Amino acid sequence: MKRNIRLIALDMDGTLLNSDHQVSEKNRQAIKRAKDQGIHVVLSTGRSLSRCRDIADSLGRSSYIITINGGEIYDKDYQLVERNELARDEVRRLWELKEEHGLYFWSSTVEGIFNTHNPFDRELDEYTWLKFGFDIEDEEVRQVILNEVNNNEALEVTNSSPTNIEINPTGVNKAAALMKVCEHLNLSMEEIMAVGDSMNDIAMIHEAGFGVAMDNAQDKVKEEADWVTLSNNEDGVAHAINKVLDEQ
């Protein structure tokens, strides 16, 4: 099938990165091949900029980078294009849930990254919040938390692994961020290939012209995808990129 892909959006963990959290040489070569053909390759990750910039730099300059599930968008010079804050009232309730159930938490704020092992040194209201998350091994407890946060219309709830819960403001997701990037680049979503493995990738996989799930992806992600590539330990990103380039 002939396609006209002009932008490739790549999730990082479980997708671009293998189990050793490295970008394989085949993936690097495929990304370079795409860029050499004038195709934008955009990282679209749940990570903050500080936790993905080195990898972005190693892949060569990109037009944009989407971080924190769309919580922040940066341009090619790492200048902030857009930021979407999580309301402090919502964070206070999430913190109460963490305390009530003794949960492991992690978070992204403008002031830094904090978690159970790297706790806050100020009051919650003194931070500018972007994302809040839990990692919960106990399925029953995880379901209790999911029931509450999913019923809150102010929250966008996804995950990046089967045991965690990622929380952004409603409407903030990778698909929405990609739509904004498309506006800047004068592209349509039909011209995008989006590749991912987790629930925080479903929106962009659904909205992209060609949505690709990794072989190691969660089942719901595979169901939403147009095609399933190889796993993240088998150069699945390279396999997907080369497939698209060969068909154009």
PDB file of C-alpha atoms in Angstrom:
ATOM      1  CA  MET A   1       0.000   0.000   0.000  1.00  0.00           C
ATOM      2  CA  LYS A   2       1.441   3.365  -1.027  1.00  0.00           C
ATOM      3  CA  ARG A   3       1.582   5.904   1.796  1.00  0.00           C
ATOM      4  CA  ASN A   4       2.635   9.503   2.125  1.00  0.00           C
ATOM      5  CA  ILE A   5       4.223   9.608   5.578  1.00  0.00           C
ATOM      6  CA  ARG A   6       5.948  12.897   6.330  1.00  0.00           C
ATOM      7  CA  LEU A   7       6.302  12.614  10.111  1.00  0.00           C
ATOM      8  CA  ILE A   8       7.159   9.611  12.282  1.00  0.00           C
ATOM      9  CA  ALA A   9       6.223   9.881  15.969  1.00  0.00           C
ATOM     10  CA  LEU A  10       8.063   7.496  18.256  1.00  0.00           C
ATOM     11  CA  ASP A  11       7.378   6.568  21.845  1.00  0.00           C
ATOM     12  CA  MET A  12      10.570   5.815  23.762  1.00  0.00           C
ATOM     13  CA  ASP A  13      10.253   3.267  26.579  1.00  0.00           C
ATOM     14  CA  GLY A  14       9.182  -0.120  25.260  1.00  0.00           C
ATOM     15  CA  THR A  15       9.302   1.217  21.699  1.00  0.00           C
ATOM     16  CA  LEU A  16      12.417   3.034  20.506  1.00  0.00           C
ATOM     17  CA  LEU A  17      14.442   1.820  23.498  1.00  0.00           C
ATOM     18  CA  ASN A  18      15.216  -1.838  24.077  1.00  0.00           C
ATOM     19  CA  SER A  19      15.140  -3.520  27.475  1.00  0.00           C
ATOM     20  CA  ASP A  20      18.583  -2.070  28.225  1.00  0.00           C
ATOM     21  CA  HIS A  21      17.111   1.419  27.605  1.00  0.00           C
ATOM     22  CA  GLN A  22      19.331   1.819  24.535  1.00  0.00           C
ATOM     23  CA  VAL A  23      18.614   2.789  20.919  1.00  0.00           C
ATOM     24  CA  SER A  24      19.824  -0.048  18.703  1.00  0.00           C
ATOM     25  CA  GLU A  25      22.066   0.643  15.717  1.00  0.00           C
ATOM     26  CA  LYS A  26      19.369  -0.580  13.328  1.00  0.00           C
ATOM     27  CA  ASN A  27      16.879   1.861  14.827  1.00  0.00           C
ATOM     28  CA  ARG A  28      19.422   4.679  14.491  1.00  0.00           C
ATOM     29  CA  GLN A  29      20.093   3.823  10.873  1.00  0.00           C
ATOM     30  CA  ALA A  30      16.382   3.704  10.045  1.00  0.00           C
ATOM     31  CA  ILE A  31      15.777   7.077  11.709  1.00  0.00           C
ATOM     32  CA  LYS A  32      18.671   8.587   9.740  1.00  0.00           C
ATOM     33  CA  ARG A  33      17.265   7.083   6.537  1.00  0.00           C
ATOM     34  CA  ALA A  34      13.909   8.719   7.226  1.00  0.00           C
ATOM     35  CA  LYS A  35      15.466  12.100   8.039  1.00  0.00           C
ATOM     36  CA  ASP A  36      17.636  11.923   4.916  1.00  0.00           C
ATOM     37  CA  GLN A  37      14.402  11.638   2.937  1.00  0.00           C
ATOM     38  CA  GLY A  38      13.033  14.792   4.539  1.00  0.00           C
ATOM     39  CA  ILE A  39      10.707  13.038   6.997  1.00  0.00           C
ATOM     40  CA  HIS A  40      10.332  14.537  10.473  1.00  0.00           C
ATOM     41  CA  VAL A  41      11.117  12.082  13.272  1.00  0.00           C
ATOM     42  CA  VAL A  42       9.574  13.284  16.524  1.00  0.00           C
ATOM     43  CA  LEU A  43      10.011  11.694  19.929  1.00  0.00           C
ATOM     44  CA  SER A  44       6.662  11.496  21.697  1.00  0.00           C
ATOM     45  CA  THR A  45       7.249  10.342  25.234  1.00  0.00           C
ATOM     46  CA  GLY A  46       5.940  10.325  28.762  1.00  0.00           C
ATOM     47  CA  ARG A  47       9.401  11.350  29.932  1.00  0.00           C
ATOM     48  CA  SER A  48      10.326  14.925  30.774  1.00  0.00           C
ATOM     49  CA  LEU A  49      12.827  16.769  28.570  1.00  0.00           C
ATOM     50  CA  SER A  50      15.619  16.250  31.104  1.00  0.00           C
ATOM     51  CA  ARG A  51      15.154  12.478  30.801  1.00  0.00           C
ATOM     52  CA  CYS A  52      15.129  12.281  27.007  1.00  0.00           C
ATOM     53  CA  ARG A  53      17.286  15.128  25.734  1.00  0.00           C
ATOM     54  CA  ASP A  54      20.489  13.068  25.547  1.00  0.00           C
ATOM     55  CA  ILE A  55      18.743  10.466  23.408  1.00  0.00           C
ATOM     56  CA  ALA A  56      17.151  13.151  21.245  1.00  0.00           C
ATOM     57  CA  ASP A  57      20.568  14.761  20.732  1.00  0.00           C
ATOM     58  CA  SER A  58      22.127  11.430  19.791  1.00  0.00           C
ATOM     59  CA  LEU A  59      19.534  10.939  17.040  1.00  0.00           C
ATOM     60  CA  GLY A  60      20.199  14.321  15.441  1.00  0.00           C
ATOM     61  CA  ARG A  61      18.107  17.455  15.401  1.00  0.00           C
ATOM     62  CA  SER A  62      14.333  17.064  15.236  1.00  0.00           C
ATOM     63  CA  SER A  63      11.736  19.689  14.403  1.00  0.00           C
ATOM     64  CA  TYR A  64       9.806  19.122  17.637  1.00  0.00           C
ATOM     65  CA  ILE A  65       9.794  16.901  20.697  1.00  0.00           C
ATOM     66  CA  ILE A  66       6.714  15.945  22.729  1.00  0.00           C
ATOM     67  CA  THR A  67       7.307  15.228  26.403  1.00  0.00           C
ATOM     68  CA  ILE A  68       5.230  14.299  29.466  1.00  0.00           C
ATOM     69  CA  ASN A  69       2.522  12.769  27.232  1.00  0.00           C
ATOM     70  CA  GLY A  70       1.947  16.169  25.650  1.00  0.00           C
ATOM     71  CA  GLY A  71       2.368  18.119  28.872  1.00  0.00           C
ATOM     72  CA  GLU A  72       5.163  20.021  27.154  1.00  0.00           C
ATOM     73  CA  ILE A  73       6.130  20.534  23.506  1.00  0.00           C
ATOM     74  CA  TYR A  74       9.577  21.833  22.501  1.00  0.00           C
ATOM     75  CA  ASP A  75      10.957  23.013  19.183  1.00  0.00           C
ATOM     76  CA  LYS A  76      14.219  22.020  17.473  1.00  0.00           C
ATOM     77  CA  ASP A  77      16.211  24.324  19.764  1.00  0.00           C
ATOM     78  CA  TYR A  78      14.516  22.923  22.898  1.00  0.00           C
ATOM     79  CA  GLN A  79      12.577  26.132  23.348  1.00  0.00           C
ATOM     80  CA  LEU A  80       9.227  25.585  25.051  1.00  0.00           C
ATOM     81  CA  VAL A  81       6.311  25.840  22.613  1.00  0.00           C
ATOM     82  CA  GLU A  82       3.483  24.815  24.928  1.00  0.00           C
ATOM     83  CA  ARG A  83       2.944  23.726  28.535  1.00  0.00           C
ATOM     84  CA  ASN A  84      -0.185  22.170  30.064  1.00  0.00           C
ATOM     85  CA  GLU A  85      -0.393  22.303  33.833  1.00  0.00           C
ATOM     86  CA  LEU A  86      -2.146  19.877  36.163  1.00  0.00           C
ATOM     87  CA  ALA A  87      -4.367  21.738  38.634  1.00  0.00           C
ATOM     88  CA  ARG A  88      -3.085  21.866  42.199  1.00  0.00           C
ATOM     89  CA  ASP A  89      -6.502  20.858  43.581  1.00  0.00           C
ATOM     90  CA  GLU A  90      -6.263  17.626  41.602  1.00  0.00           C
ATOM     91  CA  VAL A  91      -2.720  17.014  42.793  1.00  0.00           C
ATOM     92  CA  ARG A  92      -3.765  17.437  46.414  1.00  0.00           C
ATOM     93  CA  ARG A  93      -6.381  14.684  45.976  1.00  0.00           C
ATOM     94  CA  LEU A  94      -3.874  12.417  44.232  1.00  0.00           C
ATOM     95  CA  TRP A  95      -1.495  12.974  47.116  1.00  0.00           C
ATOM     96  CA  GLU A  96      -4.260  12.042  49.559  1.00  0.00           C
ATOM     97  CA  LEU A  97      -4.760   8.770  47.657  1.00  0.00           C
ATOM     98  CA  LYS A  98      -1.038   8.120  47.827  1.00  0.00           C
ATOM     99  CA  GLU A  99      -1.087   8.645  51.598  1.00  0.00           C
ATOM    100  CA  GLU A 100      -4.280   6.651  52.189  1.00  0.00           C
ATOM    101  CA  HIS A 101      -2.994   3.578  50.353  1.00  0.00           C
ATOM    102  CA  GLY A 102       0.740   3.898  50.962  1.00  0.00           C
ATOM    103  CA  LEU A 103       1.458   4.009  47.231  1.00  0.00           C
ATOM    104  CA  TYR A 104       4.662   4.525  45.283  1.00  0.00           C
ATOM    105  CA  PHE A 105       4.314   7.834  43.438  1.00  0.00           C
ATOM    106  CA  TRP A 106       6.258   9.734  40.802  1.00  0.00           C
ATOM    107  CA  SER A 107       5.706  13.117  39.237  1.00  0.00           C
ATOM    108  CA  SER A 108       6.845  15.702  36.717  1.00  0.00           C
ATOM    109  CA  THR A 109       6.875  19.351  37.713  1.00  0.00           C
ATOM    110  CA  VAL A 110       8.451  22.414  36.141  1.00  0.00           C
ATOM    111  CA  GLU A 111      10.771  22.492  39.141  1.00  0.00           C
ATOM    112  CA  GLY A 112      11.963  18.898  38.743  1.00  0.00           C
ATOM    113  CA  ILE A 113      11.131  15.209  38.904  1.00  0.00           C
ATOM    114  CA  PHE A 114      10.053  13.763  42.233  1.00  0.00           C
ATOM    115  CA  ASN A 115       9.050  10.334  43.506  1.00  0.00           C
ATOM    116  CA  THR A 116       8.902   8.245  46.639  1.00  0.00           C
ATOM    117  CA  HIS A 117      12.709   7.958  46.695  1.00  0.00           C
ATOM    118  CA  ASN A 118      13.268  11.620  45.800  1.00  0.00           C
ATOM    119  CA  PRO A 119      10.564  13.434  47.796  1.00  0.00           C
ATOM    120  CA  PHE A 120       9.489  17.075  47.719  1.00  0.00           C
ATOM    121  CA  ASP A 121      11.203  19.681  49.835  1.00  0.00           C
ATOM    122  CA  ARG A 122       8.373  22.255  49.645  1.00  0.00           C
ATOM    123  CA  GLU A 123       4.614  22.381  49.969  1.00  0.00           C
ATOM    124  CA  LEU A 124       2.640  20.830  47.084  1.00  0.00           C
ATOM    125  CA  ASP A 125       1.157  24.199  46.112  1.00  0.00           C
ATOM    126  CA  GLU A 126       4.628  25.635  45.540  1.00  0.00           C
ATOM    127  CA  TYR A 127       5.193  23.463  42.467  1.00  0.00           C
ATOM    128  CA  THR A 128       3.921  23.784  38.911  1.00  0.00           C
ATOM    129  CA  TRP A 129       2.533  20.334  38.182  1.00  0.00           C
ATOM    130  CA  LEU A 130       2.557  18.622  34.792  1.00  0.00           C
ATOM    131  CA  LYS A 131       1.943  14.940  35.520  1.00  0.00           C
ATOM    132  CA  PHE A 132       1.346  12.670  38.508  1.00  0.00           C
ATOM    133  CA  GLY A 133       1.665   8.916  38.566  1.00  0.00           C
ATOM    134  CA  PHE A 134       1.498   5.783  40.643  1.00  0.00           C
ATOM    135  CA  ASP A 135       3.047   2.352  40.285  1.00  0.00           C
ATOM    136  CA  ILE A 136       0.816  -0.241  41.935  1.00  0.00           C
ATOM    137  CA  GLU A 137       1.557  -3.956  41.874  1.00  0.00           C
ATOM    138  CA  ASP A 138      -1.625  -4.939  43.757  1.00  0.00           C
ATOM    139  CA  GLU A 139      -4.396  -5.274  41.171  1.00  0.00           C
ATOM    140  CA  GLU A 140      -7.229  -4.615  43.622  1.00  0.00           C
ATOM    141  CA  VAL A 141      -5.649  -1.432  44.942  1.00  0.00           C
ATOM    142  CA  ARG A 142      -4.794  -0.317  41.403  1.00  0.00           C
ATOM    143  CA  GLN A 143      -8.427  -0.777  40.402  1.00  0.00           C
ATOM    144  CA  VAL A 144      -9.619   1.304  43.362  1.00  0.00           C
ATOM    145  CA  ILE A 145      -7.352   4.159  42.262  1.00  0.00           C
ATOM    146  CA  LEU A 146      -8.354   3.755  38.608  1.00  0.00           C
ATOM    147  CA  ASN A 147     -12.038   3.869  39.510  1.00  0.00           C
ATOM    148  CA  GLU A 148     -11.609   7.231  41.195  1.00  0.00           C
ATOM    149  CA  VAL A 149      -9.311   8.928  38.698  1.00  0.00           C
ATOM    150  CA  ASN A 150     -11.247   7.650  35.675  1.00  0.00           C
ATOM    151  CA  ASN A 151     -14.407   9.201  37.112  1.00  0.00           C
ATOM    152  CA  ASN A 152     -12.744  12.594  37.391  1.00  0.00           C
ATOM    153  CA  GLU A 153     -13.504  14.558  34.223  1.00  0.00           C
ATOM    154  CA  ALA A 154     -10.545  16.848  34.865  1.00  0.00           C
ATOM    155  CA  LEU A 155      -8.026  14.042  34.437  1.00  0.00           C
ATOM    156  CA  GLU A 156      -6.567  12.202  31.432  1.00  0.00           C
ATOM    157  CA  VAL A 157      -5.600   8.724  32.631  1.00  0.00           C
ATOM    158  CA  THR A 158      -3.236   6.370  30.784  1.00  0.00           C
ATOM    159  CA  ASN A 159      -0.275   4.142  31.551  1.00  0.00           C
ATOM    160  CA  SER A 160       3.211   3.334  30.293  1.00  0.00           C
ATOM    161  CA  SER A 161       3.261  -0.156  31.811  1.00  0.00           C
ATOM    162  CA  PRO A 162       0.539  -2.519  33.051  1.00  0.00           C
ATOM    163  CA  THR A 163       1.180  -1.619  36.708  1.00  0.00           C
ATOM    164  CA  ASN A 164       1.408   2.136  36.525  1.00  0.00           C
ATOM    165  CA  ILE A 165      -1.088   4.968  36.206  1.00  0.00           C
ATOM    166  CA  GLU A 166      -0.198   8.231  34.433  1.00  0.00           C
ATOM    167  CA  ILE A 167      -2.321  11.318  35.019  1.00  0.00           C
ATOM    168  CA  ASN A 168      -2.340  14.480  32.917  1.00  0.00           C
ATOM    169  CA  PRO A 169      -5.007  17.191  32.606  1.00  0.00           C
ATOM    170  CA  THR A 170      -7.982  16.208  30.441  1.00  0.00           C
ATOM    171  CA  GLY A 171      -7.273  16.665  26.752  1.00  0.00           C
ATOM    172  CA  VAL A 172      -3.522  16.438  27.215  1.00  0.00           C
ATOM    173  CA  ASN A 173      -2.215  13.415  25.342  1.00  0.00           C
ATOM    174  CA  LYS A 174       0.223  12.527  22.608  1.00  0.00           C
ATOM    175  CA  ALA A 175      -2.393  12.774  19.852  1.00  0.00           C
ATOM    176  CA  ALA A 176      -3.413  16.301  20.839  1.00  0.00           C
ATOM    177  CA  ALA A 177       0.236  17.322  20.943  1.00  0.00           C
ATOM    178  CA  LEU A 178       0.884  15.802  17.521  1.00  0.00           C
ATOM    179  CA  MET A 179      -2.061  17.724  16.092  1.00  0.00           C
ATOM    180  CA  LYS A 180      -0.443  20.932  17.322  1.00  0.00           C
ATOM    181  CA  VAL A 181       2.908  19.923  15.829  1.00  0.00           C
ATOM    182  CA  CYS A 182       1.107  19.223  12.555  1.00  0.00           C
ATOM    183  CA  GLU A 183      -0.295  22.751  12.566  1.00  0.00           C
ATOM    184  CA  HIS A 184       3.209  24.190  12.946  1.00  0.00           C
ATOM    185  CA  LEU A 185       4.555  21.984  10.130  1.00  0.00           C
ATOM    186  CA  ASN A 186       1.502  22.325   7.875  1.00  0.00           C
ATOM    187  CA  LEU A 187       0.890  18.579   7.909  1.00  0.00           C
ATOM    188  CA  SER A 188      -2.208  16.450   8.402  1.00  0.00           C
ATOM    189  CA  MET A 189      -2.560  13.549  10.827  1.00  0.00           C
ATOM    190  CA  GLU A 190      -2.961  11.289   7.784  1.00  0.00           C
ATOM    191  CA  GLU A 191       0.693  11.989   7.021  1.00  0.00           C
ATOM    192  CA  ILE A 192       1.855  10.648  10.394  1.00  0.00           C
ATOM    193  CA  MET A 193       3.054   7.208  11.414  1.00  0.00           C
ATOM    194  CA  ALA A 194       2.852   6.797  15.194  1.00  0.00           C
ATOM    195  CA  VAL A 195       4.580   3.913  16.971  1.00  0.00           C
ATOM    196  CA  GLY A 196       4.059   2.853  20.603  1.00  0.00           C
ATOM    197  CA  ASP A 197       3.431   0.099  23.114  1.00  0.00           C
ATOM    198  CA  SER A 198       1.330   1.416  26.009  1.00  0.00           C
ATOM    199  CA  MET A 199      -1.968   3.064  26.845  1.00  0.00           C
ATOM    200  CA  ASN A 200      -0.423   6.532  26.674  1.00  0.00           C
ATOM    201  CA  ASP A 201       0.248   5.780  22.979  1.00  0.00           C
ATOM    202  CA  ILE A 202      -3.284   4.711  22.039  1.00  0.00           C
ATOM    203  CA  ALA A 203      -4.558   8.199  21.236  1.00  0.00           C
ATOM    204  CA  MET A 204      -1.768   8.970  18.764  1.00  0.00           C
ATOM    205  CA  ILE A 205      -1.906   5.489  17.233  1.00  0.00           C
ATOM    206  CA  HIS A 206      -5.643   5.917  16.714  1.00  0.00           C
ATOM    207  CA  GLU A 207      -5.398   9.396  15.198  1.00  0.00           C
ATOM    208  CA  ALA A 208      -2.356   8.816  12.984  1.00  0.00           C
ATOM    209  CA  GLY A 209      -2.690   7.892   9.338  1.00  0.00           C
ATOM    210  CA  PHE A 210      -0.682   4.757  10.099  1.00  0.00           C
ATOM    211  CA  GLY A 211      -0.772   3.564  13.712  1.00  0.00           C
ATOM    212  CA  VAL A 212       1.800   0.935  14.657  1.00  0.00           C
ATOM    213  CA  ALA A 213       1.977  -1.153  17.830  1.00  0.00           C
ATOM    214  CA  MET A 214       5.075  -2.957  19.021  1.00  0.00           C
ATOM    215  CA  ASP A 215       4.925  -6.731  19.316  1.00  0.00           C
ATOM    216  CA  ASN A 216       5.541  -6.244  23.056  1.00  0.00           C
ATOM    217  CA  ALA A 217       2.650  -3.760  23.293  1.00  0.00           C
ATOM    218  CA  GLN A 218      -0.313  -4.139  25.605  1.00  0.00           C
ATOM    219  CA  ASP A 219      -3.182  -5.981  23.909  1.00  0.00           C
ATOM    220  CA  LYS A 220      -5.455  -2.920  23.781  1.00  0.00           C
ATOM    221  CA  VAL A 221      -2.760  -1.019  21.912  1.00  0.00           C
ATOM    222  CA  LYS A 222      -2.413  -3.790  19.342  1.00  0.00           C
ATOM    223  CA  GLU A 223      -6.159  -3.812  18.839  1.00  0.00           C
ATOM    224  CA  GLU A 224      -6.119  -0.088  18.066  1.00  0.00           C
ATOM    225  CA  ALA A 225      -3.173  -0.253  15.654  1.00  0.00           C
ATOM    226  CA  ASP A 226      -3.224  -0.608  11.879  1.00  0.00           C
ATOM    227  CA  TRP A 227      -0.185  -2.887  12.021  1.00  0.00           C
ATOM    228  CA  VAL A 228       2.037  -4.653  14.561  1.00  0.00           C
ATOM    229  CA  THR A 229       5.798  -4.509  14.127  1.00  0.00           C
ATOM    230  CA  LEU A 230       8.525  -6.512  15.869  1.00  0.00           C
ATOM    231  CA  SER A 231       9.300  -6.042  19.567  1.00  0.00           C
ATOM    232  CA  ASN A 232      11.507  -3.343  21.040  1.00  0.00           C
ATOM    233  CA  ASN A 233      14.254  -5.941  21.460  1.00  0.00           C
ATOM    234  CA  GLU A 234      14.039  -6.890  17.774  1.00  0.00           C
ATOM    235  CA  ASP A 235      14.502  -3.426  16.231  1.00  0.00           C
ATOM    236  CA  GLY A 236      10.755  -3.037  15.792  1.00  0.00           C
ATOM    237  CA  VAL A 237      11.020   0.699  15.141  1.00  0.00           C
ATOM    238  CA  ALA A 238      13.491   0.118  12.298  1.00  0.00           C
ATOM    239  CA  HIS A 239      11.228  -2.576  10.890  1.00  0.00           C
ATOM    240  CA  ALA A 240       8.276  -0.169  10.857  1.00  0.00           C
ATOM    241  CA  ILE A 241      10.223   2.777   9.435  1.00  0.00           C
ATOM    242  CA  ASN A 242      11.764   0.711   6.659  1.00  0.00           C
ATOM    243  CA  LYS A 243       8.373  -0.768   5.782  1.00  0.00           C
ATOM    244  CA  VAL A 244       6.889   2.698   5.328  1.00  0.00           C
ATOM    245  CA  LEU A 245       9.868   4.066   3.416  1.00  0.00           C
ATOM    246  CA  ASP A 246       9.889   1.067   1.087  1.00  0.00           C
ATOM    247  CA  GLU A 247       6.179   1.553   0.353  1.00  0.00           C
ATOM    248  CA  GLN A 248       6.387   5.268  -0.448  1.00  0.00           C
TER     249      GLN A 248
END
